[in-house]
């Protein structure tokens, strides 16, 4: 039997082995002398590819995510939330990119507005605000880093339904200030003073963690470039990983000034602007009751009867504080409001302010100063938290195409066309990001796949992911237009149904039929979109079972660079 020998081969990628010995021959392993210099092996295993790609994926995503201040700060809740967003970003990175770009735009707008207010009111009292209005300060507010103490001003009986989510019976001691609330306070000369040092103390940025991630990402990028230079094929998993590396880079850029891992918000005492906070609470969380409340001049005597409604003749009712009342918080809120906004000329306001609603409104309302007639109590648009003084209950991403809220009917008015008209750049961003994600994966058009079916499904999935967002926008717009003309459609269907069977169908049947008819395309498209997403993720892994041999060859110098 021929004894095994040592071979010193070239370190070129075309020759993957630098030393060959009989690994089962323990004598040779201990006695056979190796060459004076042995290069790093220029071959990698399937596990090497999986390990490097998975570590890069999760490291990039986990460290790049700068989430908002959590409402539940238990460690397992925070971890579950972070893991959940890691999974979301893994399957759909453009959602996180959209979130980051949107937050950057909000922070930039808030910074600009606050600086404009400060410049407009330049004076001795504005010379030293004790704060630096920069992107970091704006991000801290956007992410929920500032809460205002409500000082026992939230009352439960008159609270709007769902004002604090499903658990409205447990009212908070403080509420999350949003960018609009901070801007409104600044316009009245009240500034939320938080120093840079205070924000930095609350931020828990891990420098060592970021350095390790940068090393791993740099190695991944370098080895992919080296493979292209040496004309070595890339696996689908590596292409997919590079997409996430680019996404993580964009996330870092958007969130460069955003504090990281803030779990302890700053709770400010509104003693100097209690009336402003109380008014904002009334407008946002008690809008339904504001349509029924009215202001009158001070009573001439304690036993003065309340006024009567001219239309119905029914007597109105005074709301007065009584011993043991369950509305102490209600009166606390209104005491603060009327102390700051006394509305002393109520008789004049009752005759001069706008009427309520349309021309068929009851005539008595023109003489009664209902809150809804006052601009200070005008209803807040509840389609986006960015339009509200408080962001209580806001999640990390502020997407809501339900339109505006009608507090009288406690219903949402679907106005997606108005949504896209007001925020066209959000639609453009969603379309561009999805198109980029699908398009980059589609560049693997001529890659080697295990079989023809998987290759075809890959192409279809990439095209679906790239094309679905504009299709969704078109379907939503079409559904809205159809909803506006649904009544004649229902009448047409009802009449033809009667001609066929001899009786008119029920309204419930018609509503269900029209709903299925027009929403089915949307749900079919959504299902196809989700299936395409899942297939892309699954295929990048299972395709490793059938790849060109060159995938396992690697330039030896790349393996010498420290990585995981």
XYZ file of C-alpha atoms in Angstrom:
564
model
C 0.000 0.000 0.000
C 1.336 3.390 -0.956
C 2.059 5.575 2.038
C 0.278 8.951 2.141
C 2.327 12.032 1.334
C 2.027 15.750 1.911
C 1.178 17.963 -1.057
C 1.873 21.689 -1.102
C -0.565 23.115 -3.631
C -1.206 26.653 -4.802
C -3.366 28.874 -2.621
C -5.317 30.009 -5.667
C -9.105 29.674 -5.317
C -8.966 27.062 -8.070
C -7.054 24.728 -5.718
C -8.954 24.507 -2.443
C -6.587 22.199 -0.507
C -3.116 23.274 0.618
C -2.199 20.173 2.649
C -3.416 16.636 1.964
C -2.771 13.794 4.408
C -4.456 10.588 5.372
C -6.457 11.772 8.356
C -6.996 8.252 9.657
C -3.283 7.469 9.779
C -2.262 8.694 13.248
C 1.405 7.792 12.655
C 1.640 10.066 9.622
C -0.155 12.838 11.437
C 2.536 12.776 14.125
C 5.658 12.104 12.033
C 5.094 13.529 8.556
C 6.603 17.012 8.295
C 4.468 19.802 6.871
C 5.787 22.477 4.483
C 7.519 25.518 5.987
C 4.396 27.643 5.385
C 0.815 26.443 5.152
C -1.802 28.841 3.810
C -5.266 29.188 5.289
C -7.571 26.607 3.675
C -9.407 28.167 0.755
C -12.458 25.991 1.069
C -15.505 26.473 3.255
C -18.293 24.179 4.335
C -22.067 24.532 4.204
C -22.001 25.181 7.950
C -19.492 28.002 7.412
C -21.890 29.688 4.986
C -24.886 29.210 7.274
C -23.026 30.370 10.364
C -21.542 33.524 8.849
C -24.786 34.543 7.130
C -27.048 33.885 10.125
C -24.731 35.703 12.521
C -24.487 38.648 10.150
C -28.255 38.738 9.646
C -29.197 38.720 13.307
C -26.297 40.939 14.406
C -27.164 43.589 11.816
C -30.867 43.567 12.561
C -30.629 43.371 16.350
C -28.142 46.208 16.751
C -29.668 48.420 14.048
C -33.152 48.455 15.596
C -33.689 51.559 17.739
C -37.155 50.963 19.188
C -39.355 53.424 21.044
C -39.623 53.587 24.829
C -41.612 50.476 25.846
C -44.762 50.785 27.937
C -43.980 47.475 29.655
C -40.409 47.498 30.915
C -40.092 43.966 32.341
C -36.976 42.408 30.796
C -38.866 39.554 29.141
C -41.396 41.999 27.627
C -38.599 44.155 26.215
C -36.798 41.089 24.861
C -39.954 39.688 23.244
C -40.656 43.034 21.604
C -37.110 43.255 20.241
C -37.174 39.650 18.990
C -40.548 40.313 17.363
C -39.135 43.249 15.441
C -36.073 41.207 14.485
C -38.392 38.612 12.922
C -40.419 41.323 11.155
C -37.242 42.882 9.763
C -35.925 39.489 8.710
C -39.041 38.762 6.641
C -39.801 42.327 5.550
C -36.874 44.738 6.075
C -38.603 47.563 4.232
C -41.126 47.835 7.092
C -38.304 48.790 9.453
C -36.796 51.038 6.781
C -40.143 52.781 6.376
C -40.395 53.166 10.149
C -36.888 54.633 10.418
C -37.345 57.049 7.505
C -40.734 58.172 8.827
C -39.344 58.797 12.311
C -36.407 60.723 10.855
C -38.834 62.921 8.918
C -40.946 63.536 12.036
C -37.875 64.334 14.146
C -36.503 66.705 11.506
C -39.870 68.466 11.240
C -40.176 68.780 15.033
C -36.645 70.181 15.305
C -37.358 72.738 12.568
C -40.683 73.785 14.112
C -39.216 74.247 17.593
C -36.265 76.234 16.271
C -38.647 78.445 14.285
C -40.742 79.076 17.413
C -37.654 79.945 19.442
C -36.431 82.314 16.736
C -39.862 83.942 16.468
C -40.024 84.640 20.199
C -36.452 85.802 20.680
C -36.091 87.663 23.961
C -34.463 87.548 27.409
C -36.692 84.697 28.543
C -35.706 82.643 25.485
C -31.960 83.219 25.605
C -31.220 80.203 27.779
C -33.778 77.433 27.537
C -31.424 74.911 29.093
C -31.744 72.595 26.112
C -30.235 72.003 22.707
C -32.943 71.624 20.070
C -31.287 69.097 17.786
C -32.228 65.788 16.184
C -31.333 63.851 19.327
C -33.751 65.948 21.392
C -36.465 65.606 18.718
C -35.971 61.833 18.467
C -36.236 61.548 22.251
C -39.704 63.110 22.071
C -40.775 61.124 18.989
C -39.831 57.818 20.651
C -41.917 58.514 23.763
C -39.122 59.707 26.012
C -41.243 62.475 27.559
C -44.435 61.998 29.552
C -46.575 64.678 31.189
C -48.015 64.091 34.639
C -51.802 64.439 34.468
C -52.126 65.277 38.185
C -55.442 63.512 38.781
C -57.139 65.087 35.731
C -58.255 61.953 33.863
C -61.872 61.028 34.634
C -63.261 57.622 33.668
C -67.073 58.097 33.271
C -66.836 60.592 30.394
C -63.761 59.071 28.711
C -64.058 58.372 24.974
C -64.458 54.688 24.206
C -61.094 53.080 23.473
C -59.179 56.265 24.337
C -56.487 54.228 26.119
C -56.919 50.991 24.207
C -58.792 47.990 25.540
C -57.811 48.615 29.156
C -59.460 52.013 29.591
C -60.481 51.224 33.179
C -56.875 51.648 34.315
C -55.987 55.269 33.662
C -52.290 56.235 33.673
C -50.673 58.760 36.000
C -48.918 60.342 33.037
C -49.441 60.526 29.290
C -46.945 60.338 26.451
C -46.324 63.738 24.868
C -46.218 63.725 21.093
C -44.512 66.185 18.735
C -47.718 68.181 18.257
C -48.219 68.542 22.016
C -44.626 69.699 22.535
C -45.018 72.193 19.678
C -48.275 73.577 21.101
C -46.656 74.040 24.506
C -43.648 75.782 22.945
C -45.952 78.184 21.079
C -47.325 79.287 24.457
C -43.838 79.692 25.914
C -43.601 76.369 27.753
C -40.538 74.268 26.865
C -39.733 70.687 27.812
C -36.214 71.146 29.180
C -34.101 68.009 28.889
C -30.330 68.312 28.636
C -28.148 66.287 26.281
C -26.469 64.665 29.276
C -29.844 63.559 30.637
C -30.749 61.958 27.315
C -27.341 60.273 27.050
C -27.728 58.889 30.577
C -31.008 57.235 29.589
C -29.593 55.853 26.330
C -27.888 52.461 26.656
C -25.731 52.300 23.558
C -23.270 49.374 23.611
C -20.115 50.522 21.819
C -18.360 47.128 21.998
C -21.405 45.417 20.533
C -21.461 47.818 17.599
C -17.720 47.374 16.976
C -18.125 43.590 16.773
C -21.039 43.973 14.369
C -19.036 46.362 12.182
C -16.196 43.815 12.018
C -18.575 41.005 11.022
C -20.422 43.113 8.452
C -17.173 44.422 6.963
C -15.909 40.886 6.569
C -19.148 39.774 4.899
C -19.039 42.659 2.426
C -15.344 42.088 1.732
C -15.718 38.384 1.071
C -18.669 38.945 -1.295
C -16.645 41.506 -3.258
C -13.642 39.154 -3.322
C -15.808 36.359 -4.693
C -17.039 38.581 -7.510
C -13.482 39.679 -8.323
C -12.323 36.037 -8.433
C -15.386 35.042 -10.495
C -16.685 32.762 -7.733
C -20.455 32.215 -7.453
C -22.476 33.571 -4.532
C -25.202 31.557 -2.872
C -28.733 32.952 -2.659
C -28.305 33.140 1.113
C -25.309 35.457 0.726
C -27.203 37.695 -1.698
C -30.098 37.813 0.765
C -27.705 38.631 3.607
C -26.156 41.494 1.637
C -29.624 42.978 1.118
C -30.065 43.048 4.901
C -26.586 44.512 5.374
C -27.530 47.438 3.131
C -30.860 47.791 4.970
C -29.054 47.827 8.322
C -26.719 50.542 7.026
C -29.716 52.699 6.049
C -31.298 52.067 9.468
C -28.097 53.237 11.165
C -28.087 56.399 9.041
C -31.743 57.217 9.794
C -31.394 56.470 13.514
C -27.871 57.828 13.953
C -29.109 60.475 16.417
C -31.851 58.383 18.020
C -31.168 57.227 21.614
C -30.931 53.448 22.006
C -32.680 51.169 24.508
C -34.343 53.916 26.561
C -36.625 52.194 29.083
C -37.158 55.038 31.563
C -39.027 58.064 30.151
C -38.713 61.559 31.556
C -41.913 62.495 33.435
C -42.360 66.270 33.488
C -44.446 68.125 36.073
C -46.870 70.456 34.238
C -47.352 72.890 37.115
C -46.520 75.843 34.832
C -48.714 74.644 31.964
C -51.400 72.593 33.689
C -54.198 74.404 31.853
C -52.666 73.662 28.449
C -52.269 69.973 29.322
C -55.860 69.841 30.623
C -57.197 71.387 27.409
C -55.252 68.907 25.271
C -56.627 66.050 27.391
C -60.171 67.335 26.866
C -59.743 67.622 23.097
C -58.129 64.230 22.568
C -59.721 61.913 25.123
C -63.120 63.555 25.742
C -64.131 64.732 22.266
C -67.480 62.922 22.324
C -68.588 64.734 25.484
C -67.401 68.071 24.101
C -70.336 67.996 21.667
C -72.744 68.031 24.617
C -71.061 70.491 26.987
C -71.666 74.241 26.851
C -70.261 77.285 28.653
C -72.483 79.935 30.251
C -71.813 83.137 32.205
C -71.462 82.856 35.960
C -74.788 82.127 37.691
C -76.467 85.166 39.267
C -77.598 83.082 42.228
C -76.965 79.536 43.511
C -80.543 78.475 42.742
C -80.660 79.931 39.230
C -82.337 77.344 36.967
C -80.400 76.077 33.960
C -81.338 77.395 30.500
C -83.741 75.570 28.226
C -83.202 74.293 24.738
C -85.228 76.477 22.378
C -85.926 73.628 19.977
C -87.050 70.919 22.400
C -87.969 73.042 25.372
C -86.119 70.644 27.663
C -84.125 72.025 30.545
C -80.359 71.718 30.386
C -78.406 70.674 33.470
C -75.682 72.427 35.461
C -72.588 70.352 36.200
C -71.507 71.199 39.728
C -69.058 69.724 42.188
C -70.745 67.854 45.052
C -69.491 66.043 48.130
C -68.415 62.499 47.319
C -68.716 63.089 43.576
C -67.248 60.505 41.227
C -66.180 63.311 38.886
C -63.458 64.913 41.000
C -60.962 64.374 38.181
C -63.438 65.980 35.758
C -63.615 69.132 37.879
C -59.833 69.128 38.407
C -59.392 69.132 34.645
C -61.933 71.896 34.087
C -60.607 74.013 36.944
C -57.218 73.951 35.201
C -58.773 74.724 31.791
C -60.893 77.667 32.959
C -58.043 79.107 35.003
C -55.923 79.345 31.844
C -58.745 79.888 29.320
C -61.473 81.797 31.244
C -63.622 82.639 28.158
C -64.901 85.698 30.013
C -66.852 87.075 27.026
C -69.102 84.026 26.769
C -72.246 85.913 25.748
C -70.422 87.551 22.847
C -68.834 84.245 21.862
C -72.247 82.551 21.888
C -73.490 85.035 19.279
C -70.373 85.297 17.135
C -68.752 81.870 16.918
C -69.446 79.362 14.177
C -72.585 77.244 14.070
C -72.419 73.498 14.684
C -72.685 71.110 11.784
C -74.878 71.782 8.745
C -77.763 74.161 8.143
C -80.273 71.741 9.655
C -78.678 72.046 13.107
C -81.139 73.031 15.875
C -81.558 76.795 16.068
C -80.906 76.961 19.802
C -77.331 75.932 19.241
C -76.564 79.326 17.757
C -77.262 80.914 21.158
C -75.646 78.245 23.336
C -71.862 78.265 23.536
C -71.256 74.562 22.977
C -67.597 73.577 23.233
C -67.663 72.300 19.661
C -68.181 75.906 18.496
C -64.912 77.062 20.058
C -61.695 76.694 18.086
C -59.821 75.814 21.276
C -62.000 72.699 21.616
C -62.076 71.678 17.961
C -61.860 67.928 17.535
C -58.467 66.395 16.905
C -58.001 64.331 13.762
C -57.414 60.831 15.085
C -56.050 59.110 12.009
C -52.388 59.462 13.064
C -50.652 59.905 16.386
C -48.464 62.523 14.719
C -51.587 64.703 14.495
C -52.392 64.365 18.210
C -50.966 66.196 21.246
C -50.459 62.880 23.042
C -49.077 59.648 21.581
C -50.414 57.382 24.315
C -50.697 53.833 22.967
C -48.579 54.506 19.878
C -46.546 51.585 18.622
C -43.132 51.848 16.991
C -44.659 52.390 13.572
C -47.378 54.974 13.007
C -49.414 53.553 10.129
C -53.184 53.924 10.055
C -55.238 54.192 6.879
C -58.558 54.062 8.701
C -59.052 57.768 8.121
C -60.732 60.054 10.630
C -62.718 59.302 13.761
C -66.302 60.471 14.242
C -66.782 60.879 18.016
C -70.546 61.338 17.634
C -71.108 57.955 15.997
C -67.987 56.370 17.574
C -66.970 55.138 14.138
C -64.041 55.407 11.754
C -64.513 57.006 8.348
C -62.367 55.201 5.773
C -60.598 57.814 3.659
C -57.491 56.166 2.159
C -57.545 58.526 -0.813
C -57.237 61.482 1.557
C -54.504 59.590 3.421
C -52.393 59.130 0.294
C -53.080 62.732 -0.735
C -51.891 64.088 2.625
C -48.869 61.773 2.869
C -47.842 60.964 -0.730
C -44.200 60.439 0.218
C -45.236 57.551 2.509
C -46.857 55.775 -0.419
C -43.829 56.496 -2.616
C -41.481 55.215 0.085
C -43.469 51.981 0.512
C -43.471 51.382 -3.248
C -39.756 52.129 -3.699
C -38.613 49.988 -0.754
C -40.635 46.936 -1.787
C -39.556 47.344 -5.406
C -35.908 47.523 -4.310
C -36.235 44.438 -2.092
C -37.862 42.355 -4.814
C -35.646 43.777 -7.552
C -32.353 43.012 -5.797
C -33.404 39.419 -5.192
C -34.480 39.231 -8.816
C -30.865 39.871 -9.876
C -30.294 36.191 -9.059
C -32.383 35.429 -12.167
C -29.676 33.248 -13.723
C -28.421 31.622 -10.525
C -28.350 27.846 -10.190
C -31.489 26.435 -8.532
C -32.179 22.860 -7.445
C -34.810 22.525 -10.175
C -36.785 24.488 -12.745
C -39.879 24.805 -10.525
C -37.977 26.499 -7.701
C -36.339 28.865 -10.168
C -39.716 29.809 -11.636
C -41.258 30.305 -8.186
C -38.299 32.498 -7.226
C -38.885 34.797 -10.188
C -42.637 34.967 -9.556
C -42.135 35.676 -5.850
C -39.633 38.482 -6.472
C -41.928 40.112 -9.026
C -44.912 39.833 -6.651
C -43.012 41.460 -3.791
C -41.857 44.303 -6.040
C -45.230 44.918 -7.692
C -47.744 44.409 -4.871
C -47.503 47.781 -3.023
C -48.757 49.842 -5.998
C -51.398 47.164 -6.600
C -52.509 47.465 -2.961
C -52.720 51.241 -3.296
C -54.815 50.880 -6.435
C -57.142 48.324 -4.841
C -57.661 50.457 -1.717
C -58.439 53.485 -3.865
C -60.865 51.462 -5.981
C -62.581 50.074 -2.876
C -63.023 53.593 -1.532
C -64.541 54.825 -4.780
C -66.869 51.832 -4.856
C -67.884 52.463 -1.237
C -68.976 55.977 -2.207
C -71.284 54.630 -4.920
C -72.314 51.421 -3.149
C -75.970 52.462 -2.717
C -76.862 52.488 -6.441
C -74.918 49.235 -6.855
C -76.971 47.637 -4.074
C -80.205 48.894 -5.641
C -79.171 47.466 -9.009
C -78.316 44.052 -7.527
C -81.522 44.007 -5.475
C -83.707 44.741 -8.499
C -82.084 42.046 -10.666
C -82.291 39.577 -7.788
C -86.026 40.357 -7.525
C -86.507 39.830 -11.265
C -84.890 36.381 -10.989
C -86.378 34.908 -7.800
C -89.403 37.106 -7.117
C -88.357 38.789 -3.855
C -85.802 41.320 -2.638
C -82.753 40.064 -0.701
C -82.077 41.296 2.822
C -79.769 44.262 3.414
C -77.375 41.981 5.306
C -77.137 39.621 2.337
C -76.487 42.506 -0.031
C -73.826 44.005 2.214
C -72.052 40.651 2.484
C -72.261 40.060 -1.273
C -70.817 43.456 -2.157
C -68.161 43.152 0.549
C -67.001 39.771 -0.754
C -67.131 40.944 -4.352
C -64.898 43.941 -3.847
C -62.625 42.857 -0.995
C -61.805 39.395 -2.364
C -59.201 40.757 -4.839
C -57.488 42.627 -2.013
C -57.210 39.563 0.231
C -56.109 37.362 -2.656
C -53.341 39.845 -3.480
C -52.362 40.067 0.190
C -52.181 36.265 0.496
C -50.058 36.045 -2.652
C -47.768 38.758 -1.273
C -47.248 36.949 2.051
C -46.651 33.585 0.370
C -44.050 35.207 -1.889
C -42.306 36.687 1.141
C -42.129 33.356 2.913
C -40.953 31.542 -0.208
C -37.999 33.915 -0.703
C -36.842 33.345 2.883
C -37.243 29.570 2.662
C -35.611 29.258 -0.755
C -32.399 31.083 0.216
C -31.779 28.324 2.759
C -32.979 25.186 0.969
C -31.172 26.174 -2.241
C -27.856 25.345 -0.503
C -28.561 21.681 -1.179
C -27.827 22.245 -4.883
C -25.148 24.836 -5.679
C -22.081 24.994 -7.943
C -18.917 23.651 -6.351
C -17.371 27.111 -6.668
C -19.657 28.304 -3.856
C -17.460 26.366 -1.415
C -14.185 27.784 -2.726
C -12.982 30.948 -1.010
C -9.901 33.169 -1.364
C -7.629 32.131 1.482
C -6.800 35.704 2.535
C -10.492 36.356 3.260
C -10.534 33.545 5.813
C -7.566 35.113 7.617
C -9.591 38.210 8.572
C -11.214 37.855 12.037
C -14.926 37.096 11.789
C -17.594 34.904 13.301
